Tab-separated table of C-alpha atoms and ligand atoms in Angstrom:
chain	number	residue	atom	x	y	z
Y	1	MET	CA	5.488	106.218	-51.166
Y	2	PHE	CA	7.864	104.427	-48.795
Y	3	ASN	CA	9.472	107.729	-47.882
Y	4	ARG	CA	10.195	106.949	-44.294
Y	5	LEU	CA	11.988	103.666	-45.041
Y	6	LYS	CA	13.844	105.307	-47.942
Y	7	GLU	CA	15.104	108.161	-45.671
Y	8	ARG	CA	16.096	105.923	-42.858
Y	9	LEU	CA	18.051	103.531	-45.106
Y	10	SER	CA	19.740	106.412	-46.797
Y	11	GLU	CA	20.613	107.953	-43.463
Y	12	ALA	CA	22.059	104.666	-42.075
Y	13	ILE	CA	24.197	104.182	-45.224
Y	14	ARG	CA	25.363	107.787	-45.217
Y	15	GLY	CA	26.296	107.625	-41.557
Y	16	PHE	CA	28.219	104.435	-41.952
Y	17	ALA	CA	30.010	105.527	-45.085
Y	18	LYS	CA	30.998	108.820	-43.484
Y	19	LYS	CA	32.433	107.116	-40.438
Y	20	GLU	CA	34.470	104.713	-42.533
Y	21	GLU	CA	35.639	107.476	-44.811
Y	22	GLU	CA	36.742	109.568	-41.857
Y	23	SER	CA	38.609	106.680	-40.381
Y	24	ALA	CA	40.264	106.154	-43.760
Y	25	GLU	CA	41.626	109.685	-43.514
Y	26	GLU	CA	42.974	109.287	-40.042
Y	27	PRO	CA	46.761	108.963	-39.786
Y	28	GLN	CA	47.941	105.364	-39.555
Y	29	GLU	CA	49.336	103.876	-36.366
Y	30	THR	CA	52.465	102.773	-38.075
Y	31	SER	CA	54.670	105.530	-39.279
Y	32	GLU	CA	55.201	105.654	-43.038
Y	33	PRO	CA	58.739	105.011	-44.236
Y	34	GLU	CA	60.115	108.002	-46.023
Y	35	ASP	CA	60.604	106.286	-49.304
Y	36	THR	CA	57.014	104.853	-49.513
Y	37	THR	CA	55.816	105.280	-53.111
Y	38	GLU	CA	52.569	107.070	-53.990
Y	39	ALA	CA	50.900	103.789	-55.012
Y	40	GLU	CA	51.795	102.326	-51.641
Y	41	LYS	CA	50.351	105.262	-49.823
Y	42	GLN	CA	47.074	104.929	-51.489
Y	43	ASN	CA	47.046	101.265	-50.807
Y	44	THR	CA	47.335	101.734	-47.000
Y	45	ALA	CA	44.087	100.612	-45.388
Y	46	PRO	CA	42.580	102.489	-42.426
Y	47	ALA	CA	43.009	100.857	-39.095
Y	48	LYS	CA	39.478	99.449	-39.157
Y	49	LEU	CA	39.765	98.075	-42.630
Y	50	ARG	CA	41.604	94.985	-43.573
Y	51	GLU	CA	43.781	95.057	-46.574
Y	52	ALA	CA	43.698	92.585	-49.487
Y	53	GLU	CA	46.341	92.637	-52.188
Y	54	PRO	CA	45.717	91.789	-55.836
Y	55	GLU	CA	46.685	88.263	-56.724
Y	56	PRO	CA	49.881	88.326	-58.702
Y	57	GLU	CA	49.495	86.693	-62.126
Y	58	SER	CA	52.444	84.351	-61.392
Y	59	ALA	CA	54.353	83.608	-58.250
Y	60	PRO	CA	56.095	86.839	-57.294
Y	61	ALA	CA	59.797	86.873	-56.714
Y	62	ALA	CA	60.586	86.866	-53.064
Y	63	PRO	CA	60.839	90.450	-51.803
Y	64	SER	CA	64.288	91.605	-50.775
Y	65	LYS	CA	64.987	91.801	-47.078
Y	66	ALA	CA	65.167	95.577	-47.402
Y	67	ALA	CA	61.707	95.684	-49.054
Y	68	GLN	CA	60.235	93.565	-46.214
Y	69	LYS	CA	61.706	95.910	-43.720
Y	70	GLU	CA	60.098	98.897	-45.380
Y	71	LYS	CA	56.633	97.348	-45.389
Y	72	PRO	CA	54.452	98.759	-42.540
Y	73	GLN	CA	54.060	96.093	-39.904
Y	74	ASN	CA	50.287	96.390	-39.716
Y	75	GLN	CA	49.890	95.723	-43.401
Y	76	VAL	CA	51.880	92.464	-43.155
Y	77	GLU	CA	49.995	91.224	-40.125
Y	78	GLU	CA	46.584	92.080	-41.516
Y	79	LYS	CA	47.057	90.460	-44.882
Y	80	ILE	CA	44.274	87.947	-45.505
Y	81	HIS	CA	43.866	84.985	-47.670
Y	82	ILE	CA	41.069	85.265	-50.164
Y	83	SER	CA	40.046	83.777	-53.501
Y	84	LEU	CA	41.466	84.954	-56.760
Y	85	GLY	CA	38.023	86.327	-57.906
Y	86	THR	CA	37.659	88.425	-54.803
Y	87	LYS	CA	41.185	89.656	-55.010
Y	88	ILE	CA	40.684	90.821	-58.560
Y	89	LYS	CA	37.411	92.484	-57.576
Y	90	GLY	CA	39.070	94.068	-54.626
Y	91	SER	CA	41.867	95.498	-56.713
Y	92	VAL	CA	39.312	97.157	-58.916
Y	93	LEU	CA	37.237	98.620	-56.146
Y	94	GLY	CA	40.003	99.534	-53.774
Y	95	ASN	CA	41.762	97.095	-51.533
Y	96	VAL	CA	39.862	97.226	-48.292
Y	97	ARG	CA	37.667	94.959	-46.440
Y	98	LEU	CA	35.275	95.956	-43.686
Y	99	GLY	CA	35.981	94.672	-40.232
Y	100	GLU	CA	33.536	92.093	-38.861
Y	101	ASN	CA	32.459	94.303	-35.946
Y	102	GLU	CA	31.681	97.191	-38.267
Y	103	VAL	CA	29.713	94.899	-40.547
Y	104	ASP	CA	27.761	93.447	-37.641
Y	105	ASP	CA	26.897	96.915	-36.236
Y	106	PHE	CA	25.750	98.179	-39.654
Y	107	VAL	CA	23.728	95.078	-40.415
Y	108	GLN	CA	22.048	95.151	-36.972
Y	109	ASN	CA	21.190	98.850	-37.590
Y	110	ILE	CA	19.629	98.021	-40.967
Y	111	LYS	CA	17.729	95.097	-39.422
Y	112	VAL	CA	16.226	97.254	-36.673
Y	113	LEU	CA	15.023	99.865	-39.135
Y	114	LEU	CA	13.574	97.185	-41.431
Y	115	LEU	CA	11.628	95.711	-38.450
Y	116	GLU	CA	10.368	99.230	-37.574
Y	117	SER	CA	9.201	99.618	-41.173
Y	118	ASP	CA	6.874	96.631	-41.123
Y	119	VAL	CA	9.245	94.067	-42.555
Y	120	SER	CA	8.425	90.752	-40.839
Y	121	PHE	CA	11.001	89.188	-38.564
Y	122	GLU	CA	11.692	86.285	-40.895
Y	123	THR	CA	12.191	88.559	-43.880
Y	124	ALA	CA	14.396	91.040	-41.867
Y	125	GLU	CA	16.578	88.035	-40.883
Y	126	SER	CA	16.968	86.885	-44.452
Y	127	ILE	CA	17.892	90.355	-45.629
Y	128	SER	CA	20.434	90.742	-42.829
Y	129	GLU	CA	22.086	87.435	-43.549
Y	130	SER	CA	22.367	88.221	-47.201
Y	131	LEU	CA	23.733	91.694	-46.493
Y	132	ARG	CA	26.199	90.402	-43.912
Y	133	GLU	CA	27.568	87.814	-46.357
Y	134	ARG	CA	27.886	90.350	-49.135
Y	135	LEU	CA	29.653	92.889	-46.974
Y	136	LEU	CA	32.119	90.433	-45.516
Y	137	GLU	CA	33.245	89.193	-48.892
Y	138	GLU	CA	33.294	92.629	-50.438
Y	139	HIS	CA	36.310	94.845	-50.969
Y	140	ILE	CA	35.162	98.424	-50.875
Y	141	GLY	CA	37.197	101.488	-51.753
Y	142	ALA	CA	36.773	103.849	-48.794
Y	143	ARG	CA	35.790	106.601	-51.181
Y	144	ASP	CA	33.137	104.643	-53.089
Y	145	MET	CA	31.735	103.384	-49.791
Y	146	LYS	CA	28.329	105.047	-49.967
Y	147	SER	CA	27.402	104.006	-53.503
Y	148	ARG	CA	28.702	100.480	-53.014
Y	149	LEU	CA	26.642	100.137	-49.775
Y	150	VAL	CA	23.545	101.266	-51.623
Y	151	GLU	CA	24.200	98.577	-54.294
Y	152	LEU	CA	24.707	95.906	-51.607
Y	153	VAL	CA	21.662	96.808	-49.525
Y	154	ARG	CA	19.604	96.892	-52.696
Y	155	ALA	CA	20.891	93.513	-53.826
Y	156	SER	CA	20.121	92.052	-50.411
Y	157	LEU	CA	16.548	93.242	-50.563
Y	158	GLU	CA	16.270	91.968	-54.131
Y	159	ASP	CA	17.576	88.578	-53.017
Y	160	VAL	CA	14.626	88.053	-50.718
Y	161	MET	CA	12.023	89.589	-52.937
Y	162	LYS	CA	12.838	87.541	-55.982
Y	163	SER	CA	11.512	84.452	-54.218
Y	164	ASN	CA	8.086	85.844	-55.174
Y	165	ALA	CA	6.756	83.408	-57.662
Y	166	SER	CA	5.305	84.848	-60.882
Y	167	GLY	CA	1.526	84.779	-60.976
Y	168	PRO	CA	-1.005	84.503	-63.733
Y	169	ASN	CA	-0.898	87.264	-66.313
Y	170	ILE	CA	-4.548	88.082	-66.313
Y	171	ILE	CA	-4.661	89.650	-69.772
Y	172	GLU	CA	-2.720	86.777	-71.386
Y	173	PHE	CA	-4.901	84.278	-69.581
Y	174	VAL	CA	-8.167	85.789	-70.815
Y	175	LYS	CA	-6.788	86.162	-74.329
Y	176	ALA	CA	-5.834	82.451	-74.374
Y	177	ARG	CA	-9.253	81.487	-73.108
Y	178	LYS	CA	-10.925	83.758	-75.630
Y	179	ALA	CA	-8.908	82.009	-78.368
Y	180	SER	CA	-10.044	78.650	-77.224
Y	181	GLY	CA	-13.677	79.742	-76.731
Y	182	GLN	CA	-13.704	78.959	-72.998
Y	183	LEU	CA	-15.567	82.008	-71.793
Y	184	PRO	CA	-16.406	83.732	-69.508
Y	185	VAL	CA	-13.292	83.863	-67.342
Y	186	ARG	CA	-14.370	84.237	-63.703
Y	187	ILE	CA	-12.260	86.381	-61.357
Y	188	LEU	CA	-13.082	86.521	-57.678
Y	189	PHE	CA	-11.885	89.429	-55.470
Y	190	LEU	CA	-11.682	88.865	-51.757
Y	191	GLY	CA	-9.959	90.209	-48.659
Y	192	PRO	CA	-10.636	92.140	-45.428
Y	193	ASN	CA	-12.852	95.191	-45.150
Y	194	GLY	CA	-11.870	98.365	-46.854
Y	195	THR	CA	-8.673	97.113	-48.537
Y	196	GLY	CA	-9.824	98.392	-51.932
Y	197	LYS	CA	-11.574	95.339	-53.451
Y	198	THR	CA	-14.299	97.178	-55.286
Y	199	THR	CA	-12.076	99.940	-56.522
Y	200	THR	CA	-9.447	97.473	-57.625
Y	201	MET	CA	-12.018	95.434	-59.550
Y	202	ALA	CA	-12.913	98.581	-61.447
Y	203	LYS	CA	-9.199	99.183	-62.097
Y	204	VAL	CA	-8.894	95.719	-63.472
Y	205	ALA	CA	-12.056	96.191	-65.593
Y	206	LYS	CA	-10.500	99.293	-67.067
Y	207	LEU	CA	-7.263	97.528	-67.799
Y	208	LEU	CA	-9.049	94.631	-69.460
Y	209	SER	CA	-11.158	97.021	-71.516
Y	210	SER	CA	-7.980	98.787	-72.804
Y	211	GLU	CA	-7.047	95.338	-74.097
Y	212	GLY	CA	-10.419	94.878	-75.880
Y	213	ILE	CA	-11.668	92.419	-73.204
Y	214	SER	CA	-15.268	92.868	-72.053
Y	215	THR	CA	-16.468	92.569	-68.462
Y	216	VAL	CA	-19.519	92.310	-66.299
Y	217	PHE	CA	-19.533	93.020	-62.525
Y	218	SER	CA	-21.173	90.697	-60.060
Y	219	ALA	CA	-22.306	92.812	-57.032
Y	220	SER	CA	-21.864	89.876	-54.642
Y	221	ASP	CA	-21.195	92.044	-51.659
Y	222	THR	CA	-24.769	91.818	-50.337
Y	223	PHE	CA	-23.664	92.025	-46.718
Y	224	ARG	CA	-23.501	95.723	-46.445
Y	225	ALA	CA	-26.442	97.902	-47.604
Y	226	ALA	CA	-24.237	100.492	-49.280
Y	227	ALA	CA	-21.964	98.026	-51.009
Y	228	ILE	CA	-24.268	97.423	-54.009
Y	229	GLU	CA	-24.493	101.125	-54.753
Y	230	GLN	CA	-20.685	101.363	-54.460
Y	231	SER	CA	-20.211	98.570	-57.040
Y	232	GLU	CA	-22.836	100.250	-59.211
Y	233	TYR	CA	-21.016	103.553	-58.956
Y	234	HIS	CA	-17.694	102.085	-60.059
Y	235	ALA	CA	-19.262	99.976	-62.791
Y	236	LYS	CA	-20.858	103.051	-64.199
Y	237	LYS	CA	-17.595	104.987	-64.016
Y	238	VAL	CA	-15.651	102.387	-66.025
Y	239	GLY	CA	-18.585	101.615	-68.231
Y	240	VAL	CA	-19.339	97.981	-67.462
Y	241	PRO	CA	-22.705	96.316	-66.887
Y	242	ILE	CA	-23.514	94.988	-63.384
Y	243	ILE	CA	-25.634	92.168	-62.111
Y	244	LYS	CA	-27.050	92.779	-58.651
Y	245	SER	CA	-29.618	91.596	-56.196
Y	246	SER	CA	-30.952	92.964	-52.966
Y	247	TYR	CA	-29.278	93.531	-49.625
Y	248	GLY	CA	-28.954	90.206	-47.823
Y	249	ALA	CA	-29.325	88.079	-50.950
Y	250	ASP	CA	-27.143	84.974	-51.459
Y	251	PRO	CA	-23.810	86.288	-52.878
Y	252	ALA	CA	-23.166	83.026	-54.723
Y	253	SER	CA	-26.421	83.142	-56.590
Y	254	VAL	CA	-25.680	86.717	-57.739
Y	255	ALA	CA	-22.389	85.432	-59.140
Y	256	PHE	CA	-24.215	82.606	-60.784
Y	257	ASP	CA	-26.583	85.061	-62.473
Y	258	ALA	CA	-23.681	87.218	-63.629
Y	259	ILE	CA	-21.950	84.193	-65.186
Y	260	LYS	CA	-25.204	83.316	-66.985
Y	261	TYR	CA	-25.511	86.941	-68.199
Y	262	ALA	CA	-21.959	86.903	-69.544
Y	263	THR	CA	-22.508	83.602	-71.337
Y	264	ALA	CA	-25.747	84.896	-72.933
Y	265	HIS	CA	-24.198	88.220	-73.988
Y	266	GLY	CA	-20.762	86.981	-75.097
Y	267	ILE	CA	-18.948	88.865	-72.355
Y	268	ASP	CA	-15.361	87.705	-71.742
Y	269	THR	CA	-14.948	88.117	-67.979
Y	270	VAL	CA	-17.032	88.192	-64.828
Y	271	LEU	CA	-15.491	90.155	-62.002
Y	272	ILE	CA	-16.997	89.076	-58.715
Y	273	ASP	CA	-16.976	91.457	-55.780
Y	274	THR	CA	-17.318	90.119	-52.255
Y	275	ALA	CA	-17.918	91.519	-48.825
Y	276	GLY	CA	-14.934	92.387	-46.749
Y	277	ARG	CA	-14.273	89.819	-44.126
Y	278	GLN	CA	-11.678	89.203	-41.432
Y	279	GLU	CA	-9.809	85.946	-41.494
Y	280	THR	CA	-11.152	85.203	-38.023
Y	281	ASN	CA	-14.821	85.309	-39.111
Y	282	ARG	CA	-15.686	81.705	-39.660
Y	283	ASN	CA	-19.236	82.369	-41.012
Y	284	LEU	CA	-18.063	84.798	-43.626
Y	285	LEU	CA	-15.216	82.506	-44.582
Y	286	ARG	CA	-17.651	79.608	-45.072
Y	287	GLU	CA	-19.761	81.954	-47.226
Y	288	VAL	CA	-16.822	82.673	-49.487
Y	289	GLU	CA	-16.048	78.937	-49.701
Y	290	LYS	CA	-19.522	78.419	-50.996
Y	291	MET	CA	-18.941	81.225	-53.480
Y	292	TYR	CA	-15.784	79.411	-54.547
Y	293	ARG	CA	-17.751	76.159	-55.142
Y	294	VAL	CA	-20.577	77.809	-57.023
Y	295	ALA	CA	-18.794	80.475	-59.183
Y	296	LYS	CA	-15.738	78.224	-59.708
Y	297	PRO	CA	-13.361	81.137	-60.184
Y	298	ASP	CA	-10.511	80.739	-62.644
Y	299	ILE	CA	-8.428	83.315	-60.838
Y	300	THR	CA	-8.846	84.296	-57.129
Y	301	ILE	CA	-7.311	87.599	-56.155
Y	302	TYR	CA	-6.662	88.540	-52.551
Y	303	VAL	CA	-6.731	92.361	-52.130
Y	304	ALA	CA	-4.424	93.456	-49.346
Y	305	GLU	CA	-3.510	96.940	-48.245
Y	306	SER	CA	0.119	97.725	-48.064
Y	307	THR	CA	-0.595	99.937	-44.995
Y	308	GLY	CA	-2.024	97.008	-43.007
Y	309	GLY	CA	1.222	96.299	-41.042
Y	310	ASN	CA	2.475	92.845	-40.165
Y	311	ALA	CA	-1.068	91.507	-39.803
Y	312	VAL	CA	-1.374	91.299	-43.579
Y	313	LEU	CA	0.867	88.258	-43.872
Y	314	ASN	CA	-1.138	86.351	-41.294
Y	315	GLN	CA	-4.430	87.362	-42.948
Y	316	VAL	CA	-3.359	86.137	-46.343
Y	317	GLY	CA	-2.084	82.894	-44.773
Y	318	GLU	CA	-5.449	82.298	-43.002
Y	319	PHE	CA	-7.493	83.038	-46.137
Y	320	SER	CA	-5.481	80.729	-48.255
Y	321	LYS	CA	-6.105	77.899	-45.865
Y	322	SER	CA	-9.746	77.910	-46.956
Y	323	ILE	CA	-9.394	79.145	-50.515
Y	324	LYS	CA	-6.739	78.791	-53.175
Y	325	VAL	CA	-5.496	82.300	-53.705
Y	326	ASP	CA	-3.800	82.742	-57.050
Y	327	GLY	CA	-2.503	86.254	-56.602
Y	328	ILE	CA	-2.378	89.330	-54.446
Y	329	ILE	CA	-3.106	92.897	-55.449
Y	330	LEU	CA	-1.389	95.156	-52.936
Y	331	THR	CA	-3.220	98.480	-52.701
Y	332	LYS	CA	-2.594	101.907	-51.182
Y	333	LEU	CA	1.156	101.911	-51.745
Y	334	ASP	CA	0.841	105.693	-52.201
Y	335	CYS	CA	-0.206	106.006	-48.502
Y	336	ASP	CA	2.485	103.690	-47.248
Y	337	ALA	CA	5.510	105.482	-45.767
Y	338	LYS	CA	6.994	102.287	-44.398
Y	339	GLY	CA	7.059	99.884	-47.328
Y	340	GLY	CA	8.062	96.818	-45.342
Y	341	ASN	CA	4.891	94.903	-46.072
Y	342	ALA	CA	5.513	94.809	-49.736
Y	343	ILE	CA	8.944	93.306	-49.127
Y	344	SER	CA	7.633	90.724	-46.604
Y	345	ILE	CA	4.672	89.639	-48.771
Y	346	ALA	CA	6.915	89.241	-51.774
Y	347	HIS	CA	9.361	87.198	-49.656
Y	348	SER	CA	7.203	84.977	-47.525
Y	349	SER	CA	3.500	84.869	-48.496
Y	350	GLY	CA	4.250	82.177	-51.103
Y	351	ILE	CA	1.668	83.904	-53.294
Y	352	PRO	CA	2.568	86.022	-56.267
Y	353	ILE	CA	1.781	89.730	-56.247
Y	354	LEU	CA	0.130	90.637	-59.435
Y	355	PHE	CA	-0.481	94.369	-59.286
Y	356	LEU	CA	0.228	97.341	-57.030
Y	357	GLY	CA	-2.425	99.916	-56.304
Y	358	THR	CA	-0.882	103.422	-56.286
Y	359	GLY	CA	-3.841	105.763	-55.818
Y	360	GLU	CA	-7.610	106.153	-55.945
Y	361	SER	CA	-8.160	106.680	-59.613
Y	362	TYR	CA	-8.796	103.873	-62.004
Y	363	ASP	CA	-5.396	104.172	-63.746
Y	364	ASP	CA	-3.530	104.015	-60.494
Y	365	MET	CA	-2.362	100.395	-60.731
Y	366	VAL	CA	0.889	98.986	-62.058
Y	367	PRO	CA	2.004	95.474	-62.694
Y	368	TYR	CA	4.068	94.190	-59.784
Y	369	SER	CA	7.828	94.391	-60.248
Y	370	THR	CA	10.697	94.139	-57.732
Y	371	ASP	CA	12.339	97.114	-59.353
Y	372	PHE	CA	9.260	99.334	-58.919
Y	373	ILE	CA	9.420	98.777	-55.181
Y	374	LEU	CA	13.236	98.902	-54.847
Y	375	ASP	CA	13.442	102.134	-56.843
Y	376	ARG	CA	11.220	103.758	-54.276
Y	377	ILE	CA	12.940	102.289	-51.204
Y	378	ILE	CA	16.595	102.435	-52.238
Y	379	PRO	CA	17.111	104.084	-55.616
Y	380	ALA	CA	20.298	102.947	-57.276
Y	381	ALA	CA	23.173	105.252	-56.443
B	1	GTP	N1	-4.845	105.921	-51.770
B	1	GTP	C1	-5.375	104.825	-52.245
B	1	GTP	N2	-6.600	104.587	-51.964
B	1	GTP	C2	-7.205	103.465	-52.413
B	1	GTP	C3	-6.470	102.552	-53.185
B	1	GTP	N3	-7.325	101.502	-53.498
B	1	GTP	C4	-8.514	101.801	-52.918
B	1	GTP	N4	-8.467	102.962	-52.231
B	1	GTP	C5	-9.477	103.673	-51.424
B	1	GTP	O1	-9.808	102.780	-50.345
B	1	GTP	C6	-11.121	103.023	-49.919
B	1	GTP	C7	-11.818	101.677	-49.798
B	1	GTP	O2	-11.974	101.118	-51.093
B	1	GTP	P1	-13.045	100.091	-51.541
B	1	GTP	O3	-12.797	99.758	-52.911
B	1	GTP	O4	-14.400	100.559	-51.206
B	1	GTP	O5	-12.585	98.911	-50.539
B	1	GTP	P2	-13.361	97.551	-50.349
B	1	GTP	O6	-12.329	96.513	-50.010
B	1	GTP	O7	-14.292	97.223	-51.430
B	1	GTP	O8	-14.198	97.877	-49.005
B	1	GTP	P3	-15.425	97.044	-48.345
B	1	GTP	O9	-16.347	96.690	-49.502
B	1	GTP	O10	-15.992	97.951	-47.388
B	1	GTP	O11	-14.789	95.827	-47.706
B	1	GTP	C8	-11.740	103.939	-50.977
B	1	GTP	O12	-11.683	105.261	-50.484
B	1	GTP	C9	-10.775	103.866	-52.145
B	1	GTP	O13	-10.781	105.026	-52.936
B	1	GTP	C10	-5.089	102.841	-53.548
B	1	GTP	O14	-4.350	102.054	-54.186
B	1	GTP	N5	-4.678	104.041	-53.015
B	2	MG	MG1	-16.308	96.863	-51.516
């Protein structure tokens, strides 16, 4: 999962940290005075790094002329003015700041590899900006460079992903409706062909059942001959009843029948399958709009595949123009070497991600969390 992005990020960080560490070991341009103390030696920044000194607690006594003379010239010239907080942080981490050119090169490198890993342009820009700001205000000890860079890149990714709003908690939602006697809860699954709608519906049924919530399937994908059998197959595997009609029947009327069945049999939820459709297919989109009017879903879930590249964001956007999508389930993360889609969708779809599909079996689904994705893209150092 996300291996390619993980390797490339790690390689970029390793390469940059190594370069900076090596330059930290290079002899300084200014010759060291013979009586330089050990502490002063350690405090000497490499040519590419700018030095920041810890803020003195109170105004220091003016250094003697002799001491000023002993101070290497480049340190005096490169001293920079920074806030007290940053100085304190800098003194803990090591008193060096990265030069602007180095930061720009590194950030550009990260941006390119994010773009090549399916991160959308807008999201890659936001990550780069956040990373650049963090790096420029950071004081990094040359020898902790790698682990600190990992933390900063991770924090920048987290910055953009945390804009993902939190969606409905399906289990809590059904439990609340159960308590108030407003059943059945209707959950509609839609999305393009082959993204994993029917399989995901079965995963959700299994999850609900583990919480003591009963379910009936509505085999409302009547568009493809084999789809009804596929829904039946999954329903049987996870042990839920299914309401079906024949190939070509009106999908909305199948959903209507399933809701009636649930009401009559005291079933808590109706999971409504639909035919895969592209966002460009107006007829099929109108059909799903009709489904929306007739079945009146309480929760509408868009099933997207993580492997779908940048097109996924546009598709979700187009669908949600016709239908109010409450949440996304992102499938096939296990097949996704790039991982950028998960980041972009969390950042800019404006729709919460509810679950992540991580394999073909019915237990292969985890609740969405930023950490789950980040741990696989850039594990904490
Ligand atoms: N590896 C992996 N495969 C998945 C995942 N979710 C679904 N699949 C597989 O994706 C394929 C398509 O799944 P379906 O559930 O039939 O997809 P669908 O969206 O209902 O397809 P249509 O009805 O044809 O539009 C199947 O082979 C599933 O096993 C997942 O999270 N990981
Ligand atoms: Mg299907």
